[in-house]
Amino acid sequence: MRLADKFTELEKKKEKALIAYVCAGDPSVKATKEIVHALVEGGADIVELGLPFSDPVADGPTIQAASTRALKAGMNPDLYFEMAASIREKVPLVCMTYYNLIYKRGIERFARDCAGSGITGIIVPDLPAEESDELHDACKKNGVDLIFLITPVTTGPRMEYILEKTSGFVYIVSRLGVTGERVDVAGSTKNILGRIHTNVPKAVGFGISNKEQASEVMKAGADAVIVGSAFVNIIASGDNVNKRIEELASELKDSCRK
Amino acid sequence: MKRSMYGKYGGQFVPEVLMPALTELEEAYERYKNNPEFLEELDYYMKEFGGRETPLYFAKNLSKKYGIRIYLKREDLVHGGAHKLNNTLGQALLARYMGKERIIAETGAGQHGTATAMAAANMGFISEVYMGAKDVIRQHMNVYRMELMGCKVHAVKSGSMTLKDAINEALRDWVTNVENTHYLIGSVVGPHPYPMIVRDFQSVIGKEVREQIMEKEGRYPDSIVACAGGGSNAMGIFHPFIQDKEVMLFPVEAGGKELKTTEKEALHSASLCVGEEGILQGAHTLILQDKDGQILESSSVSAGLDYSGVGPELAYLADIGRIKPCNVSDDEALEAFYELSRLEGIIPALESSHAVAYVMKMAGTGELGDLVVINLSGRGDKDLESVFRLKEEGEKKQEKEACL
């Protein structure tokens, strides 16, 4: 299922989207498949599957640790695509990874492997729009969305340029910093949502971990919330993981229905 | 060629949040790099605070033993004991012109961190330095040096806990505090415009050599030899000679234990010699990576060369054949460390010992010509403890073998 179809479907139901992130292979392939199932059961509309990289500069300690666990457990790109292809949940899957893994595999091949394994979008936090022509073309050719990020310091012509290039949705970074849970959702989120004029769905991430924050962000005009570290923390705890993941997803999804 | 590229290398592979900061930095640099007031002030700092210019010293005993004329560019005499201060003074001054209040930096062995702390203390910045937790233990006196100058040192416990991880952590700090903070990168690595800015501030080395060698020898050298980790001292001495095609340029990388790569790590740091194309910490360059593109940990007896990547401009110059990448092993570097100390009364940094070692090794082959300049990028005082430890280990091993 393409991202655009998912957003259209949700719009008909007057719902907003819950996008959940987990790191593939943390702590094992089998566990990830169960976790994705729990996320979808709980109500996640889109699942971002992180392909772990040794040097994740855009990630805070929680997702860094998840990446390390997954790499230690043997996750690699071949295994990743194999796993993605075996996931049968009825939600779009999005790959989040760093550019060197894409470059090393071959840009065209990476996009093709995404399309072939049911991955419908790619997010690359260390690939700004200016450097993305090759991957952008490869994604277009293979029918995969390339999703770009916008931050509180993105302004003027660059904002326009990014909005032109992004497809599927635009990933709005709610505040300066790396991924990870935060107590407050900054006022900058409201500000930035007010500045973005586009028909592409607006998804807000970085720092959102509970339903209050999710509601706040939706109220400010977001079409989706992205939650990562809060799920990853549950996985890291190893305690009753699937049940708690499903509960958190369900709680967050509730705030998408109001 | 895009302005940010060196051939196919370079670029700006960074999180979106840093793009405006890179543009701001580039614009500021273009605005001030030829500004008389800026240049005059920089010149003042370089001379009065840094101790420039540094001598180009004719190493008579080394020359005699190896049969060619060998000069040492004495960057070990710069304040702080290494060439690193050339760049930190330049960037700190630029940060002041840009109105930044806070400076962050990464450091491996602690040389760049120390040079950052010096510049920051002198110019009145808040400074914080990221250093791998392993390096904090290995180089505790450098940590103390930084702290003495009012700098806060963060021990980075992620990844391999060395330089690469310190850069990651500094980038994460910058992503968070980009509005009031300047990230003072210590080598010709990272996203554009850093490789250009660091190269330009370090080019003072090569510019001085041009005049000094002309005065002493009446001609340019046949070869210039410099060690290369990220490559800042190499680019600094090479850059002013790039157009002089008759001058051969040799970056010497750390060959480590051997030029081999296991599944998890490289036993060396020779990205120019045996690395592959990839994207690391903001730049498309030559890097040490596994078959999937995961970055491999590098290895070297010298912490300052211990890095999994190399400056993109060096990768480009190697591609077009303008520089000739080479490497020497840990053992060869150590031998040069002893040799220069004994012959000339100059204790070189283990990094610079790699350049000395290459000249010792190749002098007899004729490949370097008759007149060679070595960039002696730093002094060896910081390495005494680790060399002493290696010597003890070596002796123990010999005793053990003798007993068998």
XYZ file of C-alpha atoms in Angstrom:
662
model
C 0.000 0.000 0.000
C 1.342 3.430 -0.976
C 1.512 6.190 1.625
C -0.828 8.458 -0.343
C -3.533 5.750 -0.341
C -3.155 5.324 3.396
C -3.575 9.033 4.030
C -6.632 9.163 1.722
C -8.182 6.222 3.542
C -7.599 7.913 6.910
C -8.987 11.195 5.681
C -12.228 9.456 4.727
C -12.442 8.089 8.272
C -11.585 11.564 9.637
C -8.581 10.120 11.392
C -5.002 11.190 11.636
C -2.074 8.848 11.261
C 0.078 7.182 13.872
C 3.530 6.412 12.490
C 5.577 4.088 14.686
C 9.338 3.574 14.485
C 11.255 0.503 15.584
C 14.737 -0.662 14.726
C 14.738 -3.832 12.631
C 16.405 -6.771 14.328
C 16.253 -5.252 17.826
C 16.600 -7.600 19.566
C 15.974 -10.217 16.825
C 14.189 -10.670 13.501
C 11.514 -12.798 15.120
C 10.925 -10.217 17.850
C 10.672 -7.379 15.318
C 7.986 -9.230 13.373
C 5.958 -9.722 16.557
C 6.482 -6.098 17.535
C 5.290 -4.862 14.129
C 2.214 -7.041 14.552
C 1.575 -5.561 18.011
C 1.997 -2.028 16.647
C -0.559 -2.649 13.924
C -2.957 -4.365 16.323
C -2.687 -1.314 18.576
C -3.560 0.969 15.683
C -0.335 2.113 14.026
C -1.113 3.220 10.470
C 2.414 3.266 9.107
C 5.507 1.476 10.416
C 8.997 2.881 10.048
C 11.545 0.090 10.145
C 15.017 1.349 10.964
C 17.877 -0.301 9.100
C 20.644 0.081 11.686
C 23.886 1.949 10.881
C 27.110 1.928 12.888
C 27.250 5.737 13.168
C 23.735 7.175 13.527
C 24.464 10.898 13.950
C 20.840 12.045 13.994
C 19.809 9.678 16.766
C 19.789 10.104 20.520
C 20.973 7.479 23.020
C 17.792 5.340 22.861
C 17.919 4.623 19.135
C 21.732 4.458 19.134
C 21.486 1.651 21.666
C 18.790 -0.087 19.615
C 21.009 0.105 16.519
C 23.921 -1.391 18.411
C 21.755 -4.250 19.724
C 20.385 -4.972 16.256
C 23.822 -4.935 14.604
C 25.216 -7.216 17.303
C 22.327 -9.593 16.695
C 23.339 -9.757 13.031
C 20.971 -7.374 11.230
C 22.207 -6.391 7.761
C 20.621 -5.079 4.546
C 20.058 -8.532 2.971
C 18.337 -9.789 6.085
C 16.406 -6.543 6.356
C 14.788 -6.853 2.949
C 14.104 -10.526 3.515
C 12.351 -9.683 6.763
C 10.387 -6.790 5.255
C 9.154 -9.049 2.456
C 7.859 -11.536 5.024
C 5.815 -8.965 6.952
C 2.182 -9.363 5.966
C 0.585 -6.535 7.936
C -1.741 -4.305 5.949
C 0.151 -1.068 6.568
C 2.751 0.799 4.547
C 6.335 0.129 5.646
C 8.930 2.879 5.508
C 12.689 2.355 5.688
C 14.692 4.746 7.841
C 18.445 4.496 7.403
C 21.669 6.411 6.779
C 23.032 7.206 3.359
C 26.195 5.119 3.383
C 24.215 1.874 3.550
C 22.219 2.953 0.501
C 25.299 4.158 -1.354
C 27.239 0.977 -0.637
C 24.450 -1.322 -1.817
C 24.026 0.719 -4.973
C 21.416 3.466 -5.053
C 19.330 1.939 -7.817
C 19.517 -1.522 -6.274
C 18.484 -0.215 -2.858
C 15.374 1.471 -4.272
C 14.539 -1.658 -6.249
C 14.973 -3.863 -3.171
C 12.617 -1.583 -1.240
C 9.973 -1.843 -3.935
C 10.500 -5.589 -4.164
C 10.083 -6.202 -0.448
C 7.015 -4.070 0.139
C 8.779 -0.993 1.497
C 6.952 2.003 0.189
C 9.041 4.927 1.444
C 12.590 5.857 2.489
C 13.773 8.392 5.073
C 17.480 9.264 5.158
C 18.297 11.680 7.987
C 21.798 12.480 6.714
C 20.765 13.166 3.131
C 19.663 16.764 2.608
C 17.605 17.561 -0.499
C 20.635 19.124 -2.219
C 22.477 15.787 -2.268
C 19.530 13.589 -3.131
C 19.138 13.717 -6.932
C 20.359 10.201 -7.579
C 18.272 8.546 -4.884
C 15.299 10.707 -5.799
C 15.427 9.475 -9.414
C 15.881 5.849 -8.346
C 12.907 6.091 -5.976
C 10.710 7.671 -8.609
C 11.591 4.981 -11.101
C 10.752 2.225 -8.615
C 7.584 3.773 -7.219
C 9.019 4.415 -3.759
C 8.423 7.660 -1.841
C 11.481 9.606 -0.687
C 10.566 11.482 2.466
C 12.456 14.626 3.459
C 12.773 16.402 6.772
C 11.982 19.999 7.683
C 13.252 21.548 10.896
C 12.588 24.709 12.914
C 15.557 26.363 11.154
C 14.496 25.453 7.593
C 13.239 28.614 5.924
C 12.447 30.392 2.675
C 13.589 28.923 -0.623
C 15.003 25.770 0.987
C 11.607 25.001 2.501
C 9.977 25.326 -0.936
C 12.677 23.151 -2.492
C 12.215 20.387 0.079
C 8.417 20.483 -0.173
C 8.722 20.104 -3.931
C 10.952 17.052 -3.559
C 9.281 15.161 -0.718
C 6.592 12.616 -1.402
C 4.436 10.347 0.777
C 4.645 12.821 3.621
C 6.981 15.502 4.929
C 8.772 14.724 8.185
C 8.683 17.726 10.471
C 11.348 17.738 13.156
C 9.569 19.311 16.095
C 12.652 20.828 17.694
C 16.396 21.180 17.382
C 18.219 18.086 18.511
C 18.393 14.352 18.033
C 15.666 11.718 18.341
C 14.475 10.837 21.830
C 11.687 11.429 24.326
C 11.159 14.970 25.576
C 8.956 16.356 28.310
C 7.556 19.222 26.270
C 6.657 19.532 22.639
C 8.203 22.827 21.760
C 6.248 25.885 20.723
C 8.379 25.739 17.585
C 6.157 22.875 16.351
C 3.164 25.186 16.161
C 5.254 27.846 14.539
C 6.676 25.533 11.925
C 3.301 23.945 11.090
C 1.954 27.428 10.511
C 4.732 28.149 8.048
C 4.343 25.048 5.887
C 1.973 25.281 2.957
C 1.671 22.013 1.081
C -0.738 19.305 0.017
C 1.661 16.613 1.209
C 0.685 15.196 4.619
C 2.608 16.704 7.520
C 4.034 14.260 10.050
C 5.658 15.538 13.239
C 8.376 13.600 15.030
C 11.426 13.858 17.355
C 10.465 13.920 21.027
C 6.832 12.798 20.982
C 6.162 9.951 23.397
C 2.642 10.224 24.888
C -0.964 10.911 23.953
C -1.019 14.434 25.404
C 1.855 15.484 23.180
C 0.290 13.697 20.214
C -3.016 15.540 20.723
C -1.230 18.849 21.003
C 0.591 18.275 17.737
C -2.587 17.219 15.898
C -4.400 20.247 17.233
C -1.626 22.417 15.843
C -2.405 21.043 12.384
C -0.322 17.905 11.891
C -1.680 15.046 9.781
C 0.398 12.448 11.584
C 2.622 11.904 14.610
C 5.799 9.867 14.537
C 6.729 8.035 17.725
C 9.989 6.112 18.008
C 12.008 6.232 21.193
C 8.998 5.533 23.436
C 8.449 2.213 21.640
C 12.156 1.447 21.545
C 12.391 1.991 25.307
C 9.721 -0.647 25.840
C 11.680 -3.027 23.626
C 14.883 -2.269 25.536
C 13.215 -3.056 28.851
C 12.463 -6.596 27.649
C 9.447 -6.561 29.955
C 6.125 -7.743 28.528
C 7.095 -6.044 25.293
C 4.363 -6.965 22.802
C 1.511 -6.201 25.162
C 2.933 -2.861 26.244
C 3.748 -1.885 22.656
C 0.170 -2.613 21.645
C -1.191 -0.606 24.589
C 0.967 2.430 23.838
C 0.075 2.289 20.136
C -3.602 2.063 21.028
C -3.376 5.028 23.409
C -1.581 7.136 20.825
C -4.004 6.103 18.087
C -6.925 7.248 20.259
C -5.598 10.766 20.130
C -5.542 10.485 16.323
C -9.271 9.839 16.194
C -10.433 12.960 18.005
C 31.905 20.702 -10.300
C 29.628 21.852 -7.454
C 31.322 24.403 -5.211
C 31.194 21.930 -2.345
C 32.895 19.140 -4.270
C 36.428 17.995 -5.065
C 35.790 15.951 -8.188
C 33.219 13.442 -7.028
C 34.248 13.780 -3.369
C 33.039 16.123 -0.651
C 29.481 17.393 -0.356
C 27.211 18.041 2.597
C 25.731 14.813 3.905
C 24.344 16.118 7.169
C 20.978 16.268 8.926
C 18.692 18.952 7.525
C 18.930 20.946 10.749
C 22.609 21.706 10.042
C 22.197 22.922 6.476
C 21.447 26.554 7.411
C 24.439 26.565 9.777
C 26.755 25.335 7.027
C 25.475 28.041 4.708
C 25.912 30.662 7.421
C 29.474 29.464 8.031
C 30.347 29.469 4.356
C 28.944 32.957 3.855
C 30.787 34.288 6.890
C 34.018 32.713 5.718
C 33.676 34.204 2.239
C 32.927 37.572 3.796
C 35.914 37.644 6.165
C 38.625 35.589 4.514
C 39.958 38.610 2.637
C 38.834 41.228 5.130
C 41.937 43.255 6.153
C 40.788 43.652 9.752
C 40.160 39.901 10.122
C 43.463 39.009 8.496
C 45.410 41.475 10.587
C 43.899 40.107 13.765
C 44.535 36.511 12.687
C 48.111 37.396 11.854
C 48.519 38.903 15.316
C 47.253 35.740 17.013
C 49.389 33.481 14.831
C 52.549 35.429 15.627
C 52.133 36.649 19.166
C 50.058 33.833 20.623
C 50.939 30.907 18.358
C 54.650 31.643 17.900
C 54.703 31.706 14.076
C 56.549 31.595 11.826
C 58.014 28.199 12.597
C 61.545 27.337 11.444
C 62.338 25.193 8.442
C 65.152 23.269 10.047
C 67.891 21.482 8.130
C 68.223 18.091 9.812
C 71.937 17.686 9.279
C 72.461 14.398 11.099
C 69.457 12.720 9.549
C 70.514 14.043 6.132
C 74.021 12.717 6.577
C 72.866 9.264 7.605
C 70.271 8.892 4.839
C 72.204 10.599 2.078
C 69.671 13.220 0.960
C 68.959 16.764 2.144
C 66.131 16.636 4.683
C 64.366 19.652 6.147
C 61.865 19.580 9.004
C 59.023 22.097 9.090
C 58.877 22.664 12.818
C 55.146 22.770 13.527
C 56.021 21.011 16.789
C 57.120 24.462 17.978
C 53.683 26.042 17.592
C 52.072 26.880 20.954
C 50.516 23.699 22.285
C 53.017 21.502 20.483
C 51.280 20.868 17.169
C 49.973 22.463 13.991
C 46.410 22.216 15.339
C 46.434 25.761 16.721
C 46.688 27.289 13.210
C 43.175 26.090 12.518
C 41.626 26.698 15.940
C 42.825 30.317 16.009
C 41.371 30.881 12.542
C 38.030 29.275 13.251
C 37.663 30.759 16.736
C 38.276 34.216 15.331
C 35.739 33.529 12.589
C 33.241 32.374 15.232
C 33.767 35.645 17.075
C 33.094 37.636 13.919
C 29.950 35.524 13.481
C 28.785 36.411 17.001
C 28.829 32.860 18.400
C 29.238 32.415 22.160
C 30.076 28.770 22.442
C 32.575 26.506 20.730
C 32.477 22.721 20.608
C 35.048 20.358 19.180
C 35.935 16.696 18.898
C 39.330 15.340 19.761
C 41.174 12.046 19.387
C 44.498 12.216 21.172
C 43.555 15.543 22.696
C 45.759 17.768 20.522
C 42.907 19.442 18.686
C 40.918 19.639 21.919
C 43.838 21.340 23.608
C 44.314 23.766 20.724
C 40.588 24.528 20.835
C 40.706 25.116 24.583
C 43.647 27.503 24.120
C 41.971 29.563 21.428
C 38.654 29.562 23.288
C 40.163 30.605 26.621
C 42.121 33.390 24.989
C 39.198 34.743 22.980
C 36.609 34.342 25.720
C 34.405 31.497 24.480
C 32.598 28.812 26.447
C 34.215 25.619 25.175
C 33.233 21.967 25.361
C 35.177 19.105 23.855
C 33.959 15.599 22.995
C 36.496 12.834 23.415
C 36.083 9.063 23.193
C 36.022 7.465 26.647
C 38.944 5.218 25.652
C 40.997 8.240 24.602
C 40.115 10.052 27.841
C 41.858 7.235 29.704
C 44.762 6.924 27.239
C 45.413 10.678 27.190
C 44.424 11.807 30.673
C 47.068 14.546 30.867
C 45.616 16.205 27.788
C 42.196 16.080 29.442
C 43.686 17.868 32.423
C 45.321 20.436 30.122
C 41.953 21.241 28.570
C 40.267 21.461 31.959
C 42.961 23.825 33.232
C 41.987 26.211 30.451
C 38.340 26.150 31.463
C 37.134 23.656 28.895
C 34.531 21.013 29.716
C 35.543 17.577 28.434
C 32.808 15.012 27.714
C 33.830 11.357 27.691
C 31.886 9.726 24.841
C 30.788 6.197 25.660
C 28.962 5.313 22.426
C 30.281 3.126 19.596
C 33.993 2.358 19.684
C 34.541 5.213 22.191
C 37.213 6.883 20.003
C 37.524 9.832 17.590
C 34.783 8.755 15.178
C 32.290 8.579 18.044
C 33.495 11.896 19.447
C 32.646 13.500 16.073
C 29.200 11.861 16.108
C 28.557 13.259 19.572
C 29.829 16.741 18.647
C 27.462 16.680 15.644
C 24.593 15.729 17.965
C 25.458 18.659 20.238
C 25.618 20.997 17.238
C 22.239 19.773 15.978
C 20.796 20.788 19.339
C 22.630 24.084 19.948
C 23.252 25.256 16.413
C 21.964 28.775 17.024
C 24.667 29.988 19.435
C 27.387 27.395 18.847
C 30.249 27.012 16.395
C 31.477 23.488 15.758
C 35.231 23.773 15.398
C 36.212 20.718 13.346
C 39.882 19.862 13.714
C 40.718 18.370 10.351
C 39.986 18.663 6.636
C 37.020 16.318 7.040
C 33.267 16.690 7.489
C 30.784 18.560 5.299
C 31.644 21.513 3.081
C 32.851 24.184 3.894
C 34.990 22.576 6.632
C 37.528 20.799 4.405
C 38.135 24.101 2.619
C 38.264 26.297 5.727
C 40.603 24.004 7.665
C 42.850 23.618 4.620
C 43.039 27.380 4.161
C 43.912 28.092 7.794
C 46.541 25.330 7.742
C 48.015 26.537 4.445
C 50.147 28.954 6.399
C 52.506 25.966 6.790
C 53.077 25.505 3.067
C 53.213 29.226 2.368
C 56.045 29.629 4.852
C 57.872 26.612 3.413
C 57.778 28.140 -0.086
C 59.674 31.214 1.069
C 61.966 29.443 3.503
C 63.159 26.732 1.135
C 63.713 29.273 -1.629
C 65.870 31.291 0.733
C 67.870 28.283 1.928
C 68.133 26.184 -1.226
C 67.169 28.497 -4.058
C 64.592 26.009 -5.317
C 61.491 24.084 -4.329
C 61.910 20.610 -2.805
C 61.664 17.415 -4.841
C 59.239 15.947 -2.311
C 57.094 16.958 0.608
C 56.157 14.251 3.083
C 53.411 14.592 5.706
C 51.433 12.156 7.825
C 47.713 11.906 7.110
C 44.870 10.801 9.366
C 42.072 13.190 8.485
C 44.797 15.097 6.645
C 44.964 18.661 7.993
C 48.743 19.000 8.304
C 49.169 17.271 4.931
C 46.728 19.599 3.152
C 48.267 22.558 4.991
C 51.734 21.915 3.610
C 50.617 20.473 0.214
C 48.055 23.050 -0.827
C 50.399 25.934 -1.718
C 52.413 23.501 -3.873
C 49.551 21.874 -5.807
C 50.288 23.886 -8.947
C 54.032 23.137 -8.802
C 53.805 19.799 -10.553
C 57.512 19.030 -10.138
C 57.107 18.862 -6.349
C 56.035 15.336 -5.364
C 53.575 15.126 -2.474
C 53.431 12.079 -0.193
C 50.690 11.666 2.428
C 51.797 8.908 4.813
C 48.973 6.983 6.431
C 49.037 4.730 9.450
C 49.646 1.181 8.254
C 49.011 -0.037 11.810
C 49.815 -3.666 12.531
C 49.197 -4.708 8.934
C 47.092 -3.593 5.966
C 44.400 -6.113 6.734
C 40.744 -5.847 7.523
C 38.820 -8.325 9.622
C 35.041 -8.520 9.699
C 34.783 -6.043 12.555
C 37.806 -3.757 12.307
C 40.680 -2.537 10.198
C 44.150 -3.219 11.614
C 45.273 0.127 10.153
C 43.940 3.615 9.314
C 44.960 3.760 5.651
C 41.774 5.048 3.987
C 43.610 6.648 1.041
C 45.648 3.524 0.347
C 43.003 0.828 0.726
C 39.683 2.521 1.608
C 36.592 2.494 -0.557
C 34.188 5.223 -1.557
C 31.474 5.969 0.933
C 29.782 8.636 3.018
C 31.086 9.332 6.492
C 30.333 12.253 8.806
C 29.166 14.664 6.146
C 31.414 13.858 3.205
C 31.697 11.515 0.264
C 35.263 10.258 0.575
C 37.402 7.153 0.991
C 36.504 5.257 4.116
C 37.055 1.971 5.910
C 33.825 -0.007 5.800
C 32.512 -3.554 5.664
C 30.640 -5.132 2.746
C 27.331 -3.627 3.911
C 28.660 -0.112 4.442
C 28.990 -0.256 8.222
C 31.980 1.823 9.316
C 34.941 -0.216 10.548
C 36.961 0.787 13.556
C 40.453 1.833 12.546
C 43.688 1.195 14.382
C 47.058 2.887 14.820
C 49.770 3.305 17.419
C 49.154 7.027 16.986
C 45.778 8.280 18.200
C 45.895 11.307 15.890
C 45.900 9.131 12.766
C 43.358 6.647 14.079
C 40.332 7.556 11.923
C 38.136 5.574 9.501
C 37.983 8.301 6.859
C 40.147 10.947 5.223
C 39.606 14.454 3.869
C 37.701 14.490 0.550
C 40.221 16.738 -1.174
C 42.993 14.229 -0.454
C 40.826 11.480 -1.970
C 40.409 13.651 -5.045
C 44.113 14.540 -5.330
C 44.962 10.830 -5.040
C 42.472 9.993 -7.804
C 43.998 12.476 -10.232
C 47.509 11.347 -9.321
C 48.686 14.640 -7.808
C 49.548 13.056 -4.463
C 51.015 9.611 -3.852
C 49.413 7.892 -0.867
C 51.670 5.571 1.083
C 51.832 4.117 4.566
C 54.191 2.844 7.217
C 53.541 0.364 10.013
C 53.329 1.009 13.751
C 56.779 -0.499 14.183
C 58.372 1.621 11.465
C 56.851 4.755 13.014
C 58.219 3.820 16.433
C 61.657 3.276 14.976
C 61.531 6.766 13.449
C 60.413 8.167 16.797
C 63.622 6.838 18.381
C 65.817 7.718 15.401
C 64.860 11.390 15.214
C 65.109 11.768 18.985
C 68.652 10.323 19.007
C 69.974 11.928 15.827
C 68.528 15.413 16.051
C 67.457 15.911 19.658
C 63.871 16.372 18.505
C 61.192 14.067 19.885
C 58.482 13.865 17.232
C 54.814 13.103 17.791
C 53.941 9.513 16.841
C 51.804 10.976 14.043
C 54.722 12.916 12.557
C 56.971 9.891 13.123
C 55.074 8.239 10.263
C 56.307 10.908 7.851
C 59.864 10.606 9.179
C 59.668 6.803 8.867
C 58.642 6.992 5.228
C 61.617 9.194 4.409
C 63.981 6.842 6.281
C 62.546 3.930 4.342
C 62.597 5.516 0.888
C 65.652 7.789 1.007
C 67.892 5.131 -0.531
C 65.565 4.354 -3.444
C 65.877 7.733 -5.126
C 62.090 8.017 -5.304
C 61.997 11.097 -3.091
C 64.699 12.990 -4.972
C 67.561 14.820 -3.234
C 65.703 17.522 -1.369
C 62.864 16.586 0.980
C 60.696 18.549 3.391
C 58.982 16.634 6.194
C 56.110 18.289 7.991
C 56.979 17.707 11.626
C 53.399 18.349 12.662
C 53.774 17.872 16.405
C 56.071 17.149 19.303
C 56.225 13.799 21.037
C 55.908 14.748 24.706
C 52.283 13.632 24.713
C 53.355 10.174 23.510
C 56.076 9.449 26.059
C 53.809 7.413 28.291
C 52.489 5.188 25.513
C 55.934 4.690 23.930
C 57.342 3.817 27.342
C 54.566 1.283 27.846
C 55.178 -0.245 24.396
C 58.886 -0.505 25.172
C 58.184 -2.336 28.445
C 55.769 -4.704 26.743
C 58.355 -5.367 24.037
C 61.046 -6.137 26.599
C 58.750 -8.466 28.549
C 57.895 -10.290 25.361
C 61.572 -10.704 24.518
C 62.359 -12.046 27.988
C 59.526 -14.499 27.691
C 60.738 -15.688 24.313
C 64.284 -16.022 25.666
C 62.980 -18.270 28.447
C 61.151 -20.608 26.076
